Amino acid sequence: MEKEEEKKVDQGVSRESPGGERRPVCTMFTPGTERGGVGVPTPPPTTPASYSSASARVAAARRRSGLLTSGARQSPFGTPGRSTPLNRSLHTSQLLEAAGQYTMEFYGSSLPTLVKEALTFADRNVEMSAVLSEEGWAWLVCGRRLLVWKYRQEESRSRLVNHQFRELTLPPSDLAHRAQLVVVYTPAEGQVPSCIAASPEGFVRYWGTITHEASYCEVSTELQGQECESLVSLGAGLGCLLATTTSTTLLLQPGGGLGGGQTINVRHLKAPAGLLGGISRRVSSLVFGSMPTQAPEARLVRAVGVPGAHGEERAILVLSANSLQKWYLAPGQADQLVYECNVEKHIRESFVDHVWGRERAGATQLRVWLVDMQPAAGGSAVMVLTAAVNPQVSQQLVYALG
């Protein structure tokens, strides 16, 4: 019976190293190119990969971790914030599965013990989500628990540091916390990472260093009932961009408070007022057409930040249910709204011209959804995933990239 169970684990859940150490599953999924079809390959991601868990995914994660975790159920790390050494060596590339459209292989270091236990013993009613950042940090949100660890070790560093794993506590909330509302980043002046976390209601907690779990500041963004959707890092000079489900955008900037303490400065993104401030909007209207003011309840699709043309400047792209905004932000300078385009109108016309034709459909007959957005060409262009259905013809849902 034990041999059969070990065989199943070896086939689908874990692998054993030459030394006998069982490796937990931490896989990398790489989509391939579809042969003989008309599919367009997706642009490479420029934002952290995230994984949200519904109840089915939580159960699946629990089953996987149950096979990976052995020993006593009592955690040896009872103190929040206590550091745990992480296996410095990365797994060598080991292929798990391959097909014509994808490959699956091990990626990154072994999961810390507390992460395995959180996946194994978490209550099935607790929402769980995780994010892998480009800087090599990963974090798992389980209730109010925030588990942060280094999943990718830099080759240039020959020794481990004592902040490879930390556990932090998120702000109180009546709604489920999400990993997409957390950012872990390394400030320019040091190697110890900082952390900013927002609750769905808009309470923001900031740790200047994750090595001190009890040392943080907390502020309210006063969203007046709006719910937070995403938190995007813009670099140490600008802080983070907080976006709500109704497309409100705020800039969160860590700074010094009274008495040398730490604080978070919160401000809404606003276009400059006056004659000079409106020039860019009027010029853009000549290129993209009229730009109606975005509805206050416009559903947010995606908000991303990409490097700008100069130094710490960042370009902000905000896609709502019907429009696309582009901003330029730079430390010490006023916010600049470059353009606001009614992208939903152009996509609707493209569906009519290239899918159904003018003789079978009018633009007003279609139901169109903007699903997702990904920066391309270094941020100078965007790829938008859209969907549409023509009820006058059929209920077939058509997806397109444009």
mmCIF file of C-alpha atoms in Angstrom, residues 31-382:
data_model
loop_
_atom_site.group_PDB
_atom_site.id
_atom_site.type_symbol
_atom_site.label_atom_id
_atom_site.label_comp_id
_atom_site.label_asym_id
_atom_site.label_seq_id
_atom_site.Cartn_x
_atom_site.Cartn_y
_atom_site.Cartn_z
ATOM 1 C CA PRO A 31 2.336 27.980 -23.081
ATOM 2 C CA GLY A 32 3.456 26.835 -26.486
ATOM 3 C CA THR A 33 2.463 27.874 -29.980
ATOM 4 C CA GLU A 34 -0.695 26.378 -31.368
ATOM 5 C CA ARG A 35 -0.057 24.577 -34.634
ATOM 6 C CA GLY A 36 -2.357 24.865 -37.585
ATOM 7 C CA GLY A 37 -4.638 27.354 -35.841
ATOM 8 C CA VAL A 38 -5.234 31.047 -35.860
ATOM 9 C CA GLY A 39 -4.473 31.650 -32.219
ATOM 10 C CA VAL A 40 -2.262 34.596 -31.344
ATOM 11 C CA PRO A 41 0.414 33.899 -28.701
ATOM 12 C CA THR A 42 -0.028 35.893 -25.522
ATOM 13 C CA PRO A 43 2.591 38.600 -24.849
ATOM 14 C CA PRO A 44 5.056 37.813 -22.041
ATOM 15 C CA PRO A 45 3.822 38.940 -18.626
ATOM 16 C CA THR A 46 5.297 42.061 -17.102
ATOM 17 C CA THR A 47 3.407 41.919 -13.832
ATOM 18 C CA PRO A 48 3.591 39.438 -10.956
ATOM 19 C CA ALA A 49 1.856 36.143 -11.562
ATOM 20 C CA SER A 50 -1.009 35.611 -9.173
ATOM 21 C CA TYR A 51 -3.101 32.634 -8.192
ATOM 22 C CA SER A 52 -6.515 33.136 -6.553
ATOM 23 C CA SER A 53 -8.213 30.260 -4.798
ATOM 24 C CA ALA A 54 -11.861 29.405 -4.916
ATOM 25 C CA SER A 55 -13.047 26.651 -2.625
ATOM 26 C CA ALA A 56 -12.175 23.991 -5.181
ATOM 27 C CA ARG A 57 -8.615 25.291 -5.560
ATOM 28 C CA VAL A 58 -8.180 25.483 -1.817
ATOM 29 C CA ALA A 59 -9.223 21.856 -1.522
ATOM 30 C CA ALA A 60 -6.869 20.881 -4.315
ATOM 31 C CA ALA A 61 -3.976 22.733 -2.680
ATOM 32 C CA ARG A 62 -4.774 21.039 0.621
ATOM 33 C CA ARG A 63 -4.702 17.612 -0.995
ATOM 34 C CA ARG A 64 -1.396 18.325 -2.695
ATOM 35 C CA SER A 65 0.210 19.705 0.445
ATOM 36 C CA GLY A 66 -1.086 16.786 2.486
ATOM 37 C CA LEU A 67 1.072 14.502 0.382
ATOM 38 C CA LEU A 68 4.045 16.827 0.619
ATOM 39 C CA THR A 69 4.063 17.473 4.364
ATOM 40 C CA SER A 70 5.121 14.839 6.865
ATOM 41 C CA GLY A 71 5.836 14.769 10.562
ATOM 42 C CA ALA A 72 3.989 16.361 13.471
ATOM 43 C CA ARG A 73 1.080 18.733 12.877
ATOM 44 C CA GLN A 74 2.481 21.218 15.412
ATOM 45 C CA SER A 75 4.528 23.966 13.788
ATOM 46 C CA PRO A 76 8.049 24.428 15.188
ATOM 47 C CA PHE A 77 7.719 28.146 14.464
ATOM 48 C CA GLY A 78 5.174 29.463 16.926
ATOM 49 C CA THR A 79 6.276 33.095 16.992
ATOM 50 C CA PRO A 80 4.903 35.374 14.249
ATOM 51 C CA GLY A 81 7.668 37.066 12.321
ATOM 52 C CA ARG A 82 10.303 34.468 13.178
ATOM 53 C CA SER A 83 12.691 33.886 10.316
ATOM 54 C CA THR A 84 13.158 30.501 8.690
ATOM 55 C CA PRO A 85 16.204 29.556 6.620
ATOM 56 C CA LEU A 86 15.379 28.765 3.022
ATOM 57 C CA ASN A 87 17.058 26.197 0.843
ATOM 58 C CA ARG A 88 19.538 28.276 -1.127
ATOM 59 C CA SER A 89 19.907 25.964 -4.074
ATOM 60 C CA LEU A 90 17.371 26.154 -6.876
ATOM 61 C CA HIS A 91 15.926 23.032 -8.358
ATOM 62 C CA THR A 92 17.554 22.077 -11.587
ATOM 63 C CA SER A 93 15.200 22.276 -14.514
ATOM 64 C CA GLN A 94 13.193 19.060 -14.425
ATOM 65 C CA LEU A 95 10.415 18.482 -16.907
ATOM 66 C CA LEU A 96 7.178 17.196 -15.419
ATOM 67 C CA GLU A 97 4.931 17.193 -18.453
ATOM 68 C CA ALA A 98 4.981 18.450 -22.019
ATOM 69 C CA ALA A 99 2.477 18.751 -24.830
ATOM 70 C CA GLY A 100 2.115 20.639 -28.073
ATOM 71 C CA GLN A 101 0.744 23.727 -26.321
ATOM 72 C CA TYR A 102 2.657 23.816 -23.005
ATOM 73 C CA THR A 103 5.446 22.466 -20.802
ATOM 74 C CA MET A 104 5.435 22.059 -17.012
ATOM 75 C CA GLU A 105 8.598 21.962 -14.923
ATOM 76 C CA PHE A 106 9.922 22.637 -11.411
ATOM 77 C CA TYR A 107 10.759 26.249 -10.630
ATOM 78 C CA GLY A 108 12.226 28.002 -7.614
ATOM 79 C CA SER A 109 13.197 26.824 -4.147
ATOM 80 C CA SER A 110 11.384 24.503 -1.775
ATOM 81 C CA LEU A 111 8.368 25.887 0.059
ATOM 82 C CA PRO A 112 9.028 26.952 3.671
ATOM 83 C CA THR A 113 7.535 24.770 6.388
ATOM 84 C CA LEU A 114 4.931 27.304 7.475
ATOM 85 C CA VAL A 115 3.699 27.684 3.904
ATOM 86 C CA LYS A 116 3.233 23.923 3.603
ATOM 87 C CA GLU A 117 1.355 23.871 6.890
ATOM 88 C CA ALA A 118 -0.866 26.776 5.863
ATOM 89 C CA LEU A 119 -1.831 24.941 2.681
ATOM 90 C CA THR A 120 -2.395 21.705 4.563
ATOM 91 C CA PHE A 121 -4.298 22.766 7.673
ATOM 92 C CA ALA A 122 -6.193 25.873 6.539
ATOM 93 C CA ASP A 123 -9.930 25.858 7.054
ATOM 94 C CA ARG A 124 -11.802 25.148 3.840
ATOM 95 C CA ASN A 125 -13.873 28.320 4.290
ATOM 96 C CA VAL A 126 -10.778 30.557 4.380
ATOM 97 C CA GLU A 127 -9.931 32.319 1.118
ATOM 98 C CA MET A 128 -6.335 31.799 -0.026
ATOM 99 C CA SER A 129 -4.327 33.470 -2.782
ATOM 100 C CA ALA A 130 -0.661 33.872 -3.724
ATOM 101 C CA VAL A 131 1.618 36.056 -5.859
ATOM 102 C CA LEU A 132 5.080 35.526 -7.360
ATOM 103 C CA SER A 133 6.898 38.819 -7.979
ATOM 104 C CA GLU A 134 9.597 39.549 -10.529
ATOM 105 C CA GLU A 135 12.023 40.436 -7.721
ATOM 106 C CA GLY A 136 12.022 36.823 -6.530
ATOM 107 C CA TRP A 137 9.604 37.237 -3.609
ATOM 108 C CA ALA A 138 6.423 35.254 -3.078
ATOM 109 C CA TRP A 139 3.605 35.765 -0.608
ATOM 110 C CA LEU A 140 0.606 33.715 0.449
ATOM 111 C CA VAL A 141 -2.509 35.232 2.036
ATOM 112 C CA CYS A 142 -4.530 32.954 4.300
ATOM 113 C CA GLY A 143 -7.149 34.879 6.269
ATOM 114 C CA ARG A 144 -5.232 37.674 7.999
ATOM 115 C CA ARG A 145 -1.956 35.760 7.767
ATOM 116 C CA LEU A 146 0.602 37.040 5.262
ATOM 117 C CA LEU A 147 3.453 34.589 4.606
ATOM 118 C CA VAL A 148 6.401 36.086 2.698
ATOM 119 C CA TRP A 149 9.414 34.159 1.426
ATOM 120 C CA LYS A 150 12.142 34.231 -1.209
ATOM 121 C CA TYR A 151 11.407 31.722 -3.958
ATOM 122 C CA ARG A 152 14.345 32.712 -6.187
ATOM 123 C CA GLN A 153 17.827 33.228 -4.785
ATOM 124 C CA GLU A 154 20.196 35.587 -6.581
ATOM 125 C CA GLU A 155 23.296 33.831 -7.864
ATOM 126 C CA SER A 156 25.475 36.794 -6.861
ATOM 127 C CA ARG A 157 24.686 36.285 -3.178
ATOM 128 C CA SER A 158 26.663 33.473 -1.612
ATOM 129 C CA ARG A 159 24.965 33.424 1.780
ATOM 130 C CA LEU A 160 21.441 33.501 3.104
ATOM 131 C CA VAL A 161 20.031 36.462 4.972
ATOM 132 C CA ASN A 162 17.748 36.284 7.980
ATOM 133 C CA HIS A 163 14.675 37.685 6.247
ATOM 134 C CA GLN A 164 14.143 34.833 3.773
ATOM 135 C CA PHE A 165 10.807 33.998 5.438
ATOM 136 C CA ARG A 166 8.516 36.183 7.506
ATOM 137 C CA GLU A 167 4.930 36.083 8.729
ATOM 138 C CA LEU A 168 2.978 39.350 9.014
ATOM 139 C CA THR A 169 -0.572 40.180 10.109
ATOM 140 C CA LEU A 170 -2.912 41.987 7.722
ATOM 141 C CA PRO A 171 -5.328 44.766 8.779
ATOM 142 C CA PRO A 172 -8.751 43.762 10.164
ATOM 143 C CA SER A 173 -11.410 43.334 7.484
ATOM 144 C CA ASP A 174 -14.958 42.066 7.095
ATOM 145 C CA LEU A 175 -14.095 40.961 3.553
ATOM 146 C CA ALA A 176 -11.611 38.332 2.400
ATOM 147 C CA HIS A 177 -8.017 39.524 2.021
ATOM 148 C CA ARG A 178 -6.326 38.916 -1.336
ATOM 149 C CA ALA A 179 -2.658 38.577 -2.302
ATOM 150 C CA GLN A 180 -3.267 41.026 -5.155
ATOM 151 C CA LEU A 181 -3.628 43.775 -2.512
ATOM 152 C CA VAL A 182 -0.103 43.167 -1.155
ATOM 153 C CA VAL A 183 3.247 44.391 -2.506
ATOM 154 C CA VAL A 184 6.678 43.295 -1.240
ATOM 155 C CA TYR A 185 9.561 45.305 -2.680
ATOM 156 C CA THR A 186 13.198 46.153 -1.964
ATOM 157 C CA PRO A 187 13.825 49.867 -1.314
ATOM 158 C CA ALA A 188 16.623 51.500 -3.252
ATOM 159 C CA GLU A 189 18.574 52.291 -0.096
ATOM 160 C CA GLY A 190 18.742 48.766 1.324
ATOM 161 C CA GLN A 191 18.379 45.055 0.733
ATOM 162 C CA VAL A 192 15.789 44.364 3.439
ATOM 163 C CA PRO A 193 12.368 44.307 1.753
ATOM 164 C CA SER A 194 9.419 46.483 2.720
ATOM 165 C CA CYS A 195 5.739 45.606 2.494
ATOM 166 C CA ILE A 196 2.509 47.502 1.786
ATOM 167 C CA ALA A 197 -0.837 45.754 2.258
ATOM 168 C CA ALA A 198 -4.373 47.069 1.788
ATOM 169 C CA SER A 199 -7.619 45.626 3.064
ATOM 170 C CA PRO A 200 -10.596 45.450 0.668
ATOM 171 C CA GLU A 201 -12.170 48.366 2.575
ATOM 172 C CA GLY A 202 -9.111 50.577 2.032
ATOM 173 C CA PHE A 203 -7.097 50.359 5.257
ATOM 174 C CA VAL A 204 -3.398 50.359 4.366
ATOM 175 C CA ARG A 205 -0.654 48.874 6.546
ATOM 176 C CA TYR A 206 3.022 49.593 5.822
ATOM 177 C CA TRP A 207 6.095 47.780 7.155
ATOM 178 C CA GLY A 208 9.346 49.647 6.503
ATOM 179 C CA THR A 209 11.106 46.313 6.974
ATOM 180 C CA ILE A 210 9.492 42.895 7.122
ATOM 181 C CA THR A 211 11.986 41.791 9.772
ATOM 182 C CA HIS A 212 9.961 43.680 12.423
ATOM 183 C CA GLU A 213 6.400 42.371 12.289
ATOM 184 C CA ALA A 214 5.134 44.621 15.081
ATOM 185 C CA SER A 215 6.622 47.821 13.633
ATOM 186 C CA TYR A 216 4.183 49.237 11.093
ATOM 187 C CA CYS A 217 1.952 52.220 10.389
ATOM 188 C CA GLU A 218 -1.670 52.096 9.280
ATOM 189 C CA VAL A 219 -3.804 54.691 7.478
ATOM 190 C CA SER A 220 -7.284 54.838 5.968
ATOM 191 C CA THR A 221 -7.770 55.809 2.335
ATOM 192 C CA GLU A 222 -11.397 56.863 3.039
ATOM 193 C CA LEU A 223 -12.887 55.240 -0.044
ATOM 194 C CA GLN A 224 -16.476 55.832 1.129
ATOM 195 C CA GLY A 225 -17.726 52.333 0.435
ATOM 196 C CA GLN A 226 -15.608 51.497 -2.612
ATOM 197 C CA GLU A 227 -13.760 48.177 -2.617
ATOM 198 C CA CYS A 228 -10.064 47.799 -3.436
ATOM 199 C CA GLU A 229 -9.212 45.620 -6.414
ATOM 200 C CA SER A 230 -5.432 45.708 -6.987
ATOM 201 C CA LEU A 231 -2.161 47.148 -5.678
ATOM 202 C CA VAL A 232 0.686 47.774 -8.139
ATOM 203 C CA SER A 233 4.297 48.625 -7.270
ATOM 204 C CA LEU A 234 5.691 51.685 -9.093
ATOM 205 C CA GLY A 235 9.186 51.678 -7.618
ATOM 206 C CA ALA A 236 10.722 53.133 -4.474
ATOM 207 C CA GLY A 237 10.411 56.728 -5.710
ATOM 208 C CA LEU A 238 6.662 56.639 -6.358
ATOM 209 C CA GLY A 239 5.293 53.940 -4.060
ATOM 210 C CA CYS A 240 2.232 51.932 -5.117
ATOM 211 C CA LEU A 241 -0.917 52.439 -7.161
ATOM 212 C CA LEU A 242 -4.138 51.350 -5.455
ATOM 213 C CA ALA A 243 -7.134 50.784 -7.746
ATOM 214 C CA THR A 244 -10.734 50.108 -6.733
ATOM 215 C CA THR A 245 -13.367 47.997 -8.454
ATOM 216 C CA THR A 246 -14.973 51.212 -9.748
ATOM 217 C CA SER A 247 -11.744 52.519 -11.369
ATOM 218 C CA THR A 248 -10.739 55.010 -8.670
ATOM 219 C CA THR A 249 -6.930 55.245 -8.537
ATOM 220 C CA LEU A 250 -4.815 56.398 -5.596
ATOM 221 C CA LEU A 251 -1.084 56.799 -5.095
ATOM 222 C CA LEU A 252 0.354 55.385 -1.842
ATOM 223 C CA GLN A 253 3.766 56.852 -1.003
ATOM 224 C CA PRO A 254 5.744 55.789 2.098
ATOM 225 C CA GLY A 255 7.375 58.705 3.876
ATOM 226 C CA GLY A 256 8.556 60.091 7.174
ATOM 227 C CA GLY A 257 6.065 61.195 9.793
ATOM 228 C CA LEU A 258 6.251 63.364 12.875
ATOM 229 C CA GLY A 259 9.030 62.429 15.264
ATOM 230 C CA GLY A 260 10.898 60.440 12.634
ATOM 231 C CA GLY A 261 8.228 57.753 12.370
ATOM 232 C CA GLN A 262 6.964 56.159 9.196
ATOM 233 C CA THR A 263 3.706 56.976 7.465
ATOM 234 C CA ILE A 264 1.847 56.539 4.165
ATOM 235 C CA ASN A 265 0.808 59.534 2.082
ATOM 236 C CA VAL A 266 -2.413 58.923 0.124
ATOM 237 C CA ARG A 267 -3.637 61.005 -2.803
ATOM 238 C CA HIS A 268 -5.990 60.523 -5.759
ATOM 239 C CA LEU A 269 -4.692 60.703 -9.311
ATOM 240 C CA LYS A 270 -6.032 63.907 -10.813
ATOM 241 C CA ALA A 271 -5.489 65.537 -14.175
ATOM 242 C CA PRO A 272 -4.053 69.089 -14.001
ATOM 243 C CA ALA A 273 -6.712 71.799 -14.181
ATOM 244 C CA GLY A 274 -6.591 74.933 -16.309
ATOM 245 C CA LEU A 275 -5.639 75.792 -19.861
ATOM 246 C CA LEU A 276 -2.226 74.112 -19.994
ATOM 247 C CA GLY A 277 -3.470 71.010 -18.217
ATOM 248 C CA GLY A 278 -6.108 70.421 -20.881
ATOM 249 C CA ILE A 279 -3.816 70.689 -23.902
ATOM 250 C CA SER A 280 -2.796 67.015 -23.885
ATOM 251 C CA ARG A 281 -6.432 65.917 -23.651
ATOM 252 C CA ARG A 282 -7.467 68.125 -26.573
ATOM 253 C CA VAL A 283 -4.568 66.924 -28.736
ATOM 254 C CA SER A 284 -5.381 63.301 -27.887
ATOM 255 C CA SER A 285 -9.022 63.834 -28.834
ATOM 256 C CA LEU A 286 -7.895 64.679 -32.363
ATOM 257 C CA VAL A 287 -6.169 61.284 -32.573
ATOM 258 C CA PHE A 288 -8.514 58.992 -30.626
ATOM 259 C CA GLY A 289 -11.828 60.813 -31.058
ATOM 260 C CA SER A 290 -13.969 62.339 -28.358
ATOM 261 C CA MET A 291 -13.137 61.304 -24.814
ATOM 262 C CA PRO A 292 -16.211 61.363 -22.584
ATOM 263 C CA THR A 293 -15.597 61.685 -18.876
ATOM 264 C CA GLN A 294 -15.312 58.240 -17.311
ATOM 265 C CA ALA A 295 -18.408 57.237 -15.362
ATOM 266 C CA PRO A 296 -17.842 57.227 -11.599
ATOM 267 C CA GLU A 297 -19.014 53.604 -11.398
ATOM 268 C CA ALA A 298 -16.991 52.280 -14.367
ATOM 269 C CA ARG A 299 -15.904 48.704 -13.666
ATOM 270 C CA LEU A 300 -12.132 48.267 -13.430
ATOM 271 C CA VAL A 301 -10.601 45.678 -15.735
ATOM 272 C CA ARG A 302 -6.877 46.157 -15.084
ATOM 273 C CA ALA A 303 -4.398 48.740 -13.818
ATOM 274 C CA VAL A 304 -0.679 48.323 -14.566
ATOM 275 C CA GLY A 305 2.499 50.372 -14.328
ATOM 276 C CA VAL A 306 5.369 50.261 -16.834
ATOM 277 C CA PRO A 307 8.719 52.105 -16.925
ATOM 278 C CA GLY A 308 8.597 55.578 -18.430
ATOM 279 C CA ALA A 309 11.035 57.289 -20.744
ATOM 280 C CA HIS A 310 13.102 59.027 -18.056
ATOM 281 C CA GLY A 311 14.557 57.708 -14.795
ATOM 282 C CA GLU A 312 11.924 57.000 -12.162
ATOM 283 C CA GLU A 313 9.051 58.082 -14.401
ATOM 284 C CA ARG A 314 6.252 55.531 -14.729
ATOM 285 C CA ALA A 315 3.451 55.163 -17.250
ATOM 286 C CA ILE A 316 0.152 54.071 -15.710
ATOM 287 C CA LEU A 317 -2.438 52.248 -17.819
ATOM 288 C CA VAL A 318 -5.976 51.962 -16.439
ATOM 289 C CA LEU A 319 -8.524 49.916 -18.396
ATOM 290 C CA SER A 320 -12.159 50.208 -17.325
ATOM 291 C CA ALA A 321 -15.287 48.666 -18.811
ATOM 292 C CA ASN A 322 -15.221 51.030 -21.789
ATOM 293 C CA SER A 323 -12.169 53.318 -21.743
ATOM 294 C CA LEU A 324 -8.383 53.244 -21.504
ATOM 295 C CA GLN A 325 -6.425 55.913 -19.626
ATOM 296 C CA LYS A 326 -2.684 56.546 -19.754
ATOM 297 C CA TRP A 327 -0.913 58.619 -17.109
ATOM 298 C CA TYR A 328 2.674 59.742 -16.607
ATOM 299 C CA LEU A 329 3.904 59.940 -13.010
ATOM 300 C CA ALA A 330 7.296 61.142 -11.797
ATOM 301 C CA PRO A 331 8.592 61.987 -8.296
ATOM 302 C CA GLY A 332 8.036 65.640 -7.449
ATOM 303 C CA GLN A 333 5.960 66.372 -10.548
ATOM 304 C CA ALA A 334 2.239 66.829 -11.180
ATOM 305 C CA ASP A 335 0.214 63.913 -12.498
ATOM 306 C CA GLN A 336 -0.107 63.994 -16.275
ATOM 307 C CA LEU A 337 -3.091 62.399 -18.035
ATOM 308 C CA VAL A 338 -1.776 61.662 -21.531
ATOM 309 C CA TYR A 339 -4.988 60.415 -23.092
ATOM 310 C CA GLU A 340 -8.324 58.739 -22.435
ATOM 311 C CA CYS A 341 -9.641 56.590 -25.272
ATOM 312 C CA ASN A 342 -13.101 55.063 -25.727
ATOM 313 C CA VAL A 343 -11.551 51.710 -26.630
ATOM 314 C CA GLU A 344 -14.826 49.806 -26.289
ATOM 315 C CA LYS A 345 -16.260 51.707 -29.269
ATOM 316 C CA HIS A 346 -13.317 50.801 -31.523
ATOM 317 C CA ILE A 347 -13.425 47.143 -30.464
ATOM 318 C CA ARG A 348 -17.157 46.967 -31.124
ATOM 319 C CA GLU A 349 -16.640 48.277 -34.661
ATOM 320 C CA SER A 350 -13.802 45.796 -35.259
ATOM 321 C CA PHE A 351 -15.993 42.850 -34.243
ATOM 322 C CA VAL A 352 -18.636 43.953 -36.735
ATOM 323 C CA ASP A 353 -16.128 44.386 -39.581
ATOM 324 C CA HIS A 354 -14.002 41.259 -39.038
ATOM 325 C CA VAL A 355 -16.378 38.692 -37.493
ATOM 326 C CA TRP A 356 -20.022 39.161 -38.453
ATOM 327 C CA GLY A 357 -19.983 41.779 -41.191
ATOM 328 C CA ARG A 358 -22.112 44.852 -41.660
ATOM 329 C CA GLU A 359 -24.858 42.936 -43.428
ATOM 330 C CA ARG A 360 -25.417 40.610 -40.450
ATOM 331 C CA ALA A 361 -24.876 42.884 -37.477
ATOM 332 C CA GLY A 362 -24.800 46.466 -36.359
ATOM 333 C CA ALA A 363 -22.442 47.785 -33.708
ATOM 334 C CA THR A 364 -25.323 48.493 -31.329
ATOM 335 C CA GLN A 365 -26.539 44.877 -31.469
ATOM 336 C CA LEU A 366 -23.374 43.371 -30.009
ATOM 337 C CA ARG A 367 -22.637 42.663 -26.376
ATOM 338 C CA VAL A 368 -18.947 43.405 -25.796
ATOM 339 C CA TRP A 369 -16.723 42.786 -22.756
ATOM 340 C CA LEU A 370 -13.158 43.956 -22.072
ATOM 341 C CA VAL A 371 -11.611 40.990 -20.256
ATOM 342 C CA ASP A 372 -7.935 41.801 -19.622
ATOM 343 C CA MET A 373 -5.013 43.958 -20.697
ATOM 344 C CA GLN A 374 -1.268 43.377 -21.042
ATOM 345 C CA PRO A 375 1.393 46.006 -21.873
ATOM 346 C CA ALA A 376 3.411 45.357 -25.020
ATOM 347 C CA ALA A 377 6.424 46.919 -26.741
ATOM 348 C CA GLY A 378 7.831 48.205 -23.457
ATOM 349 C CA GLY A 379 4.596 49.920 -22.484
ATOM 350 C CA SER A 380 4.186 51.951 -25.667
ATOM 351 C CA ALA A 381 1.343 49.651 -26.743
ATOM 352 C CA VAL A 382 -1.202 47.408 -25.053
#
